[in-house]
C-alpha cells in the first residue's frame, strides 16, 4: 500500500506553482520561492515544501496581500545547483537551499555540513544567537544572501548492498556524502565519492553508480530511496551528519522592499524555525518505519560510532576547511566554541 507521501509525490510529479495573495496583481509584490524537493500541500508532504507554503501564506496575510509568494517545487523554476547563484544575482527571490551546495562558489558555506561539528538540533539552532551565527549571517549578506529561516536536518544512510555504519564499512563503496568535507571523510575511510544533489541519488543508486547515499531523513523518505536500498542507517539517536538547509533570500530583492515588508519576511521566517525543527525530528523517526515497511534492515548510530567519524573529520575535513580562507578559519573556531 502506498503511503500518503508517495501518493503526493506521484500526484505532484509535474512542476507545480502555488500562489498566495489576496491583493490585486498590480499592487502585489510577487516573490518566487524555489526548492528541489517534491511538492505537496500546505498540510501534507515534505516539510520543507510545506514550510515554503506556510511562509508564502503568512506573508500574504500579514501584508494584506501586498506580498505574494509563488512556490516552485522540484527545481521546476531553476535547476538545483543554480539557485544560490541566482539569488546572489537577484534573478531568484527565495530558495530553501542546502547551504553546502554553494561550496563550489563560496567555500565558506561548507560550514553548513561539516561532519562531526554539530551533533544536536539544539546546538545547530543555537548558532543563530551566538557569534558564529552573526558571523555567518554577516558573511552571507556580504555575498548577497539573507538568512530568513534557520533549518537544520540530521542525516542517515541508504545503501544497496551492506549497512554503512562505521568508517570501516565505507571501504570499497561508492558513496554520496553531500559536501566536499563529507567526501573527504569518506575518502579517508576508503570509499569512492559521488557528488550529486539529493534529488539525483535515486537514479544514481538505481543504476549502480552509487552504492550508498547520505542525506537528511526527510530526503531519504521524499526521494523514495527505500525502493533502491536494502539497508538504512538512521541518525535519529545520534548523527555525525547535520546539514544547515535554510530558507534564503536574495539581498538585492530584500533591500528593494519597504521596511514593513522586510520586517514581515524576517518575523515570519523566524517563527517557522520551530516548525522546521519539528518536521526534521519527526522524519528522523518516520524514516525507520518507511524502510522497515519496505523490507530494509535498519540500524542506528551510537555515540561511539559518531565519534569515530568525527575523529576522522577533525583530522581531514576540519583542517582542510580551516585553511581555505580566514573566514573559514574564523567560522570553524566560532562553531566549535558553540558546541
Short mmCIF file of C-alpha atoms in Angstrom, two decimals:
data_model
loop_
_atom_site.label_atom_id
_atom_site.label_comp_id
_atom_site.label_asym_id
_atom_site.label_seq_id
_atom_site.Cartn_x
_atom_site.Cartn_y
_atom_site.Cartn_z
CA UNK A 1 0.00 0.00 0.00
CA UNK A 2 1.37 3.37 -0.95
CA UNK A 3 1.98 5.89 1.81
CA UNK A 4 0.30 9.29 1.67
CA UNK A 5 3.71 10.82 0.95
CA UNK A 6 4.18 8.56 -2.07
CA UNK A 7 0.72 9.44 -3.35
CA UNK A 8 1.52 13.11 -3.04
CA UNK A 9 4.81 12.73 -4.86
CA UNK A 10 3.10 10.86 -7.70
CA UNK A 11 0.27 13.36 -7.96
CA UNK A 12 2.63 16.29 -7.97
CA UNK A 13 5.41 14.91 -10.13
CA UNK A 14 4.94 17.71 -12.63
CA UNK A 15 6.24 21.14 -11.62
CA UNK A 16 3.64 22.91 -9.53
CA UNK A 17 3.17 26.59 -8.82
CA UNK A 18 1.22 27.69 -5.77
CA UNK A 19 0.28 31.35 -5.45
CA UNK A 20 -0.79 33.02 -2.25
CA UNK A 21 -2.09 36.55 -2.03
CA UNK A 22 -5.35 38.45 -1.94
CA UNK A 23 -4.25 41.81 -3.29
CA UNK A 24 -4.52 42.81 -6.91
CA UNK A 25 -1.78 41.61 -9.23
CA UNK A 26 -0.72 45.19 -9.88
CA UNK A 27 -0.46 46.15 -6.22
CA UNK A 28 1.26 42.98 -5.02
CA UNK A 29 4.97 42.22 -4.94
CA UNK A 30 5.38 38.63 -6.12
CA UNK A 31 8.20 36.61 -4.58
CA UNK A 32 9.21 33.36 -6.29
CA UNK A 33 10.29 30.62 -3.88
CA UNK A 34 12.23 27.73 -5.39
CA UNK A 35 13.41 24.42 -3.95
CA UNK A 36 14.46 20.97 -5.16
CA UNK A 37 12.10 18.88 -3.08
CA UNK A 38 8.82 17.16 -4.03
CA UNK A 39 5.74 19.36 -3.95
CA UNK A 40 2.79 18.69 -1.69
CA UNK A 41 0.22 20.83 0.05
CA UNK A 42 0.43 23.21 2.96
CA UNK A 43 -0.70 20.36 5.23
CA UNK A 44 0.86 17.25 3.70
CA UNK A 45 4.14 16.20 2.13
CA UNK A 46 7.80 17.12 2.57
CA UNK A 47 8.01 19.56 5.48
CA UNK A 48 10.45 21.76 3.55
CA UNK A 49 7.87 22.33 0.82
CA UNK A 50 5.23 22.89 3.49
CA UNK A 51 7.46 25.43 5.22
CA UNK A 52 7.73 27.41 1.99
CA UNK A 53 3.96 27.31 1.52
CA UNK A 54 3.34 28.38 5.11
CA UNK A 55 5.80 31.22 4.62
CA UNK A 56 4.03 32.33 1.44
CA UNK A 57 0.61 32.17 3.05
CA UNK A 58 1.65 34.06 6.17
CA UNK A 59 3.49 36.92 4.46
CA UNK A 60 0.39 37.45 2.31
CA UNK A 61 -1.86 37.56 5.37
CA UNK A 62 0.34 39.96 7.31
CA UNK A 63 0.88 42.27 4.37
CA UNK A 64 -2.79 42.40 3.42
CA UNK A 65 -1.97 40.81 0.07
CA UNK A 66 0.82 43.25 -0.76
CA UNK A 67 3.28 40.34 -0.73
CA UNK A 68 2.53 37.27 -2.85
CA UNK A 69 4.50 34.03 -2.68
CA UNK A 70 4.78 31.55 -5.54
CA UNK A 71 6.26 28.18 -4.60
CA UNK A 72 8.13 26.19 -7.27
CA UNK A 73 8.98 22.67 -6.00
CA UNK A 74 11.15 20.04 -7.67
CA UNK A 75 13.63 22.57 -9.13
CA UNK A 76 10.91 23.38 -11.65
CA UNK A 77 11.89 27.05 -11.84
CA UNK A 78 15.69 26.86 -11.64
CA UNK A 79 17.99 23.84 -11.57
CA UNK A 80 19.07 22.76 -8.10
CA UNK A 81 22.70 23.84 -8.05
CA UNK A 82 21.99 27.17 -9.80
CA UNK A 83 19.63 28.52 -7.16
CA UNK A 84 22.23 30.06 -4.85
CA UNK A 85 23.96 31.95 -7.64
CA UNK A 86 20.59 33.10 -8.98
CA UNK A 87 19.70 34.59 -5.59
CA UNK A 88 23.04 36.39 -5.38
CA UNK A 89 22.37 37.97 -8.76
CA UNK A 90 18.79 38.94 -7.91
CA UNK A 91 17.42 36.51 -10.52
CA UNK A 92 15.65 34.39 -7.86
CA UNK A 93 13.85 35.76 -4.83
CA UNK A 94 13.99 32.91 -2.30
CA UNK A 95 15.08 29.30 -2.02
CA UNK A 96 15.05 26.67 0.69
CA UNK A 97 18.54 25.53 -0.16
CA UNK A 98 21.13 23.12 1.29
CA UNK A 99 23.87 25.58 2.18
CA UNK A 100 26.89 23.39 1.29
CA UNK A 101 25.59 23.02 -2.27
CA UNK A 102 27.06 26.50 -2.69
CA UNK A 103 30.50 25.36 -1.56
CA UNK A 104 32.00 25.36 -5.04
CA UNK A 105 31.11 29.03 -5.44
CA UNK A 106 31.54 30.19 -1.84
CA UNK A 107 33.65 27.65 0.12
CA UNK A 108 32.71 29.20 3.45
CA UNK A 109 29.18 27.79 3.08
CA UNK A 110 30.52 24.29 3.64
CA UNK A 111 30.37 25.05 7.35
CA UNK A 112 26.72 24.03 6.87
CA UNK A 113 27.70 20.38 6.57
CA UNK A 114 30.91 19.85 8.50
CA UNK A 115 30.85 16.24 9.71
CA UNK A 116 31.07 15.87 13.46
CA UNK A 117 30.71 19.61 14.11
CA UNK A 118 27.01 19.74 15.01
CA UNK A 119 25.61 16.84 17.00
CA UNK A 120 22.11 18.02 18.03
CA UNK A 121 19.35 20.24 16.71
CA UNK A 122 19.62 22.44 19.76
CA UNK A 123 23.31 23.01 19.13
CA UNK A 124 22.77 23.89 15.48
CA UNK A 125 19.86 26.22 16.11
CA UNK A 126 21.79 27.95 18.89
CA UNK A 127 24.19 29.28 16.26
CA UNK A 128 21.65 31.96 15.34
CA UNK A 129 22.12 33.80 18.62
CA UNK A 130 25.83 33.09 19.07
CA UNK A 131 28.89 34.73 17.48
CA UNK A 132 29.08 32.01 14.80
CA UNK A 133 25.56 32.88 13.67
CA UNK A 134 26.28 36.59 13.45
CA UNK A 135 29.50 35.94 11.56
CA UNK A 136 27.78 33.59 9.11
CA UNK A 137 24.80 35.92 8.63
CA UNK A 138 27.06 38.92 8.03
CA UNK A 139 29.25 36.96 5.63
CA UNK A 140 26.28 35.75 3.58
CA UNK A 141 24.79 39.23 3.49
CA UNK A 142 28.07 40.45 2.05
CA UNK A 143 27.70 37.75 -0.62
CA UNK A 144 24.15 38.83 -1.43
CA UNK A 145 22.14 36.36 0.69
CA UNK A 146 19.74 36.98 3.59
CA UNK A 147 19.10 34.09 6.01
CA UNK A 148 15.34 34.02 6.59
CA UNK A 149 14.67 30.70 8.38
CA UNK A 150 17.31 28.53 10.05
CA UNK A 151 16.63 24.85 9.32
CA UNK A 152 18.90 22.02 10.42
CA UNK A 153 18.46 18.37 9.45
CA UNK A 154 20.09 15.22 10.76
CA UNK A 155 21.05 12.62 8.20
CA UNK A 156 21.29 8.90 7.68
CA UNK A 157 22.45 6.43 5.03
CA UNK A 158 20.52 4.41 2.48
CA UNK A 159 22.65 1.64 0.99
CA UNK A 160 22.17 -1.03 -1.64
CA UNK A 161 24.47 -3.85 -0.62
CA UNK A 162 25.54 -3.58 3.02
CA UNK A 163 24.98 -1.34 6.00
CA UNK A 164 27.21 1.73 6.27
CA UNK A 165 27.57 2.45 9.97
CA UNK A 166 31.20 2.84 10.92
CA UNK A 167 34.11 4.18 8.87
CA UNK A 168 35.32 0.60 8.38
CA UNK A 169 32.14 -0.17 6.43
CA UNK A 170 32.89 2.50 3.82
CA UNK A 171 35.85 0.78 2.23
CA UNK A 172 35.22 -0.02 -1.42
CA UNK A 173 31.79 1.62 -1.57
CA UNK A 174 30.71 4.43 -3.92
CA UNK A 175 29.05 6.94 -1.61
CA UNK A 176 27.25 10.25 -1.98
CA UNK A 177 28.24 12.37 1.03
CA UNK A 178 26.57 15.73 0.43
CA UNK A 179 29.51 18.13 0.80
CA UNK A 180 33.19 18.43 -0.06
CA UNK A 181 34.09 17.92 3.59
CA UNK A 182 31.93 14.82 3.99
CA UNK A 183 33.51 13.45 0.82
CA UNK A 184 36.97 13.94 2.33
CA UNK A 185 35.97 11.90 5.37
CA UNK A 186 34.54 9.13 3.21
CA UNK A 187 37.66 9.02 1.05
CA UNK A 188 39.83 8.76 4.15
CA UNK A 189 37.68 5.81 5.20
CA UNK A 190 38.32 4.11 1.85
CA UNK A 191 35.21 5.00 -0.15
CA UNK A 192 34.88 6.47 -3.62
CA UNK A 193 32.63 9.52 -3.66
CA UNK A 194 29.87 10.80 -5.91
CA UNK A 195 28.82 14.46 -5.95
CA UNK A 196 25.13 14.87 -6.84
CA UNK A 197 22.25 16.79 -5.23
CA UNK A 198 19.87 14.72 -3.12
CA UNK A 199 17.18 14.70 -5.80
CA UNK A 200 19.56 12.70 -8.05
CA UNK A 201 20.55 9.99 -5.52
CA UNK A 202 17.73 7.65 -6.53
CA UNK A 203 18.85 7.44 -10.16
CA UNK A 204 22.48 7.03 -9.13
CA UNK A 205 21.64 4.15 -6.80
CA UNK A 206 19.25 2.60 -9.28
CA UNK A 207 21.91 2.44 -11.99
CA UNK A 208 24.65 1.25 -9.63
CA UNK A 209 26.68 4.44 -9.96
CA UNK A 210 26.20 4.87 -6.22
CA UNK A 211 26.20 2.18 -3.53
CA UNK A 212 25.07 4.38 -0.65
CA UNK A 213 23.66 7.86 -0.22
CA UNK A 214 23.95 10.01 2.87
CA UNK A 215 21.24 12.63 3.13
CA UNK A 216 18.65 14.04 5.51
CA UNK A 217 15.94 11.79 6.95
CA UNK A 218 13.35 13.81 5.04
CA UNK A 219 15.12 13.28 1.72
CA UNK A 220 15.59 9.60 2.50
CA UNK A 221 11.78 9.46 2.57
CA UNK A 222 10.72 12.03 -0.01
CA UNK A 223 13.02 10.74 -2.73
CA UNK A 224 11.81 7.15 -2.13
CA UNK A 225 15.28 5.74 -1.62
CA UNK A 226 13.81 2.77 0.24
CA UNK A 227 12.88 1.45 -3.20
CA UNK A 228 16.55 1.03 -4.13
CA UNK A 229 18.05 0.33 -0.68
CA UNK A 230 18.33 -2.77 1.46
CA UNK A 231 19.84 -1.03 4.48
CA UNK A 232 19.19 2.17 6.41
CA UNK A 233 21.48 3.75 8.96
CA UNK A 234 19.27 6.05 11.00
CA UNK A 235 20.51 9.27 12.57
CA UNK A 236 17.52 9.54 14.92
CA UNK A 237 19.51 8.96 18.13
CA UNK A 238 22.93 10.25 17.06
CA UNK A 239 24.49 11.52 13.83
CA UNK A 240 27.77 12.90 12.51
CA UNK A 241 25.81 14.45 9.59
CA UNK A 242 23.83 17.63 10.28
CA UNK A 243 23.05 19.96 7.37
CA UNK A 244 22.08 23.62 7.50
CA UNK A 245 19.29 23.94 4.95
CA UNK A 246 17.78 27.39 5.45
CA UNK A 247 15.21 29.44 3.64
CA UNK A 248 17.36 32.13 1.99
CA UNK A 249 16.51 35.32 0.14
CA UNK A 250 18.28 37.46 -2.41
CA UNK A 251 19.62 40.52 -0.59
CA UNK A 252 19.23 42.56 -3.78
CA UNK A 253 15.50 41.79 -3.77
CA UNK A 254 15.15 42.14 0.01
CA UNK A 255 16.80 45.56 0.03
CA UNK A 256 14.32 46.90 -2.54
CA UNK A 257 11.34 46.10 -0.31
CA UNK A 258 9.84 48.67 2.08
CA UNK A 259 10.81 48.28 5.73
CA UNK A 260 7.41 46.90 6.77
CA UNK A 261 7.69 44.13 4.17
CA UNK A 262 11.22 43.29 5.26
CA UNK A 263 10.03 43.05 8.87
CA UNK A 264 7.20 40.70 7.87
CA UNK A 265 9.57 38.41 5.97
CA UNK A 266 12.06 38.20 8.82
CA UNK A 267 9.44 37.73 11.55
CA UNK A 268 7.56 35.00 9.64
CA UNK A 269 10.85 33.33 8.81
CA UNK A 270 11.93 33.26 12.45
CA UNK A 271 8.58 31.91 13.61
CA UNK A 272 8.80 29.00 11.17
CA UNK A 273 12.04 27.71 12.70
CA UNK A 274 10.10 25.73 15.31
CA UNK A 275 8.09 24.10 12.51
CA UNK A 276 11.32 23.23 10.70
CA UNK A 277 12.81 21.58 13.77
CA UNK A 278 9.63 19.65 14.47
CA UNK A 279 9.42 18.44 10.86
CA UNK A 280 13.03 17.30 10.76
CA UNK A 281 12.78 15.43 14.07
CA UNK A 282 9.52 13.77 13.07
CA UNK A 283 11.14 12.45 9.90
CA UNK A 284 14.11 11.15 11.88
CA UNK A 285 11.60 8.78 13.49
CA UNK A 286 9.40 8.20 10.44
CA UNK A 287 12.26 7.15 8.17
CA UNK A 288 12.87 3.91 10.07
CA UNK A 289 9.19 2.96 9.72
CA UNK A 290 9.26 3.62 5.98
CA UNK A 291 12.36 1.50 5.40
CA UNK A 292 11.27 -1.34 7.66
CA UNK A 293 7.96 -1.50 5.80
CA UNK A 294 9.89 -1.72 2.52
CA UNK A 295 11.90 -4.65 3.88
CA UNK A 296 15.18 -2.88 4.57
CA UNK A 297 17.29 -3.62 7.63
CA UNK A 298 17.51 -0.60 9.92
CA UNK A 299 20.46 0.18 12.16
CA UNK A 300 21.05 3.16 14.44
CA UNK A 301 24.21 5.12 15.09
CA UNK A 302 25.51 5.39 18.63
CA UNK A 303 27.76 7.98 20.25
CA UNK A 304 30.89 5.83 19.96
CA UNK A 305 30.42 5.32 16.21
CA UNK A 306 29.68 9.01 15.67
CA UNK A 307 32.94 9.84 17.43
CA UNK A 308 34.87 7.57 15.03
CA UNK A 309 33.55 9.62 12.11
CA UNK A 310 34.16 12.90 13.95
CA UNK A 311 37.77 11.95 14.71
CA UNK A 312 38.45 11.43 11.00
CA UNK A 313 36.68 14.70 10.21
CA UNK A 314 38.77 16.72 12.65
CA UNK A 315 41.99 15.38 11.11
CA UNK A 316 40.91 15.86 7.49
CA UNK A 317 37.88 18.00 6.64
CA UNK A 318 38.15 20.44 9.54
CA UNK A 319 41.82 21.10 8.89
CA UNK A 320 41.28 21.49 5.17
CA UNK A 321 38.34 23.86 5.62
CA UNK A 322 40.18 25.95 8.20
CA UNK A 323 42.99 26.58 5.72
CA UNK A 324 40.70 27.71 2.88
CA UNK A 325 40.21 31.33 3.93
CA UNK A 326 40.49 33.47 7.03
CA UNK A 327 36.68 33.48 7.21
CA UNK A 328 36.59 29.68 7.10
CA UNK A 329 39.06 29.51 9.98
CA UNK A 330 37.04 32.00 11.99
CA UNK A 331 33.70 30.31 11.34
CA UNK A 332 35.11 26.90 12.28
CA UNK A 333 36.51 28.21 15.57
CA UNK A 334 33.29 30.01 16.45
CA UNK A 335 31.22 26.93 15.61
CA UNK A 336 33.44 24.69 17.73
CA UNK A 337 33.13 27.19 20.58
CA UNK A 338 29.33 26.96 20.27
CA UNK A 339 29.35 23.19 20.82
#
